[in-house]
């Protein structure tokens, strides 16, 4: 079955941007972003229809 894959950051955006402001914190911000991001896979029966409805804003939950 085809899958829709998306990435989502589960960490704190505020902490991420505070780390980005400082020069020393940039490498830590990158590590924080990489460690706080997860891959989410959804199995769908018709991925082309899903993408069409998602782009048009007509996507409804079942």
C-alpha angles and dihedrals in degrees: 000000000000119000136215109215124198135169123225130187111224098181131091114286090200093057090045093054093044089055090048092055093063120067093223091046096058095085089045090049090053092050090046090051093049094047094045096051120093132190115233120195124195122190112220131180096218112024095177091057090046092053092046092051092043093053093046092049094239096113111134129188120242 
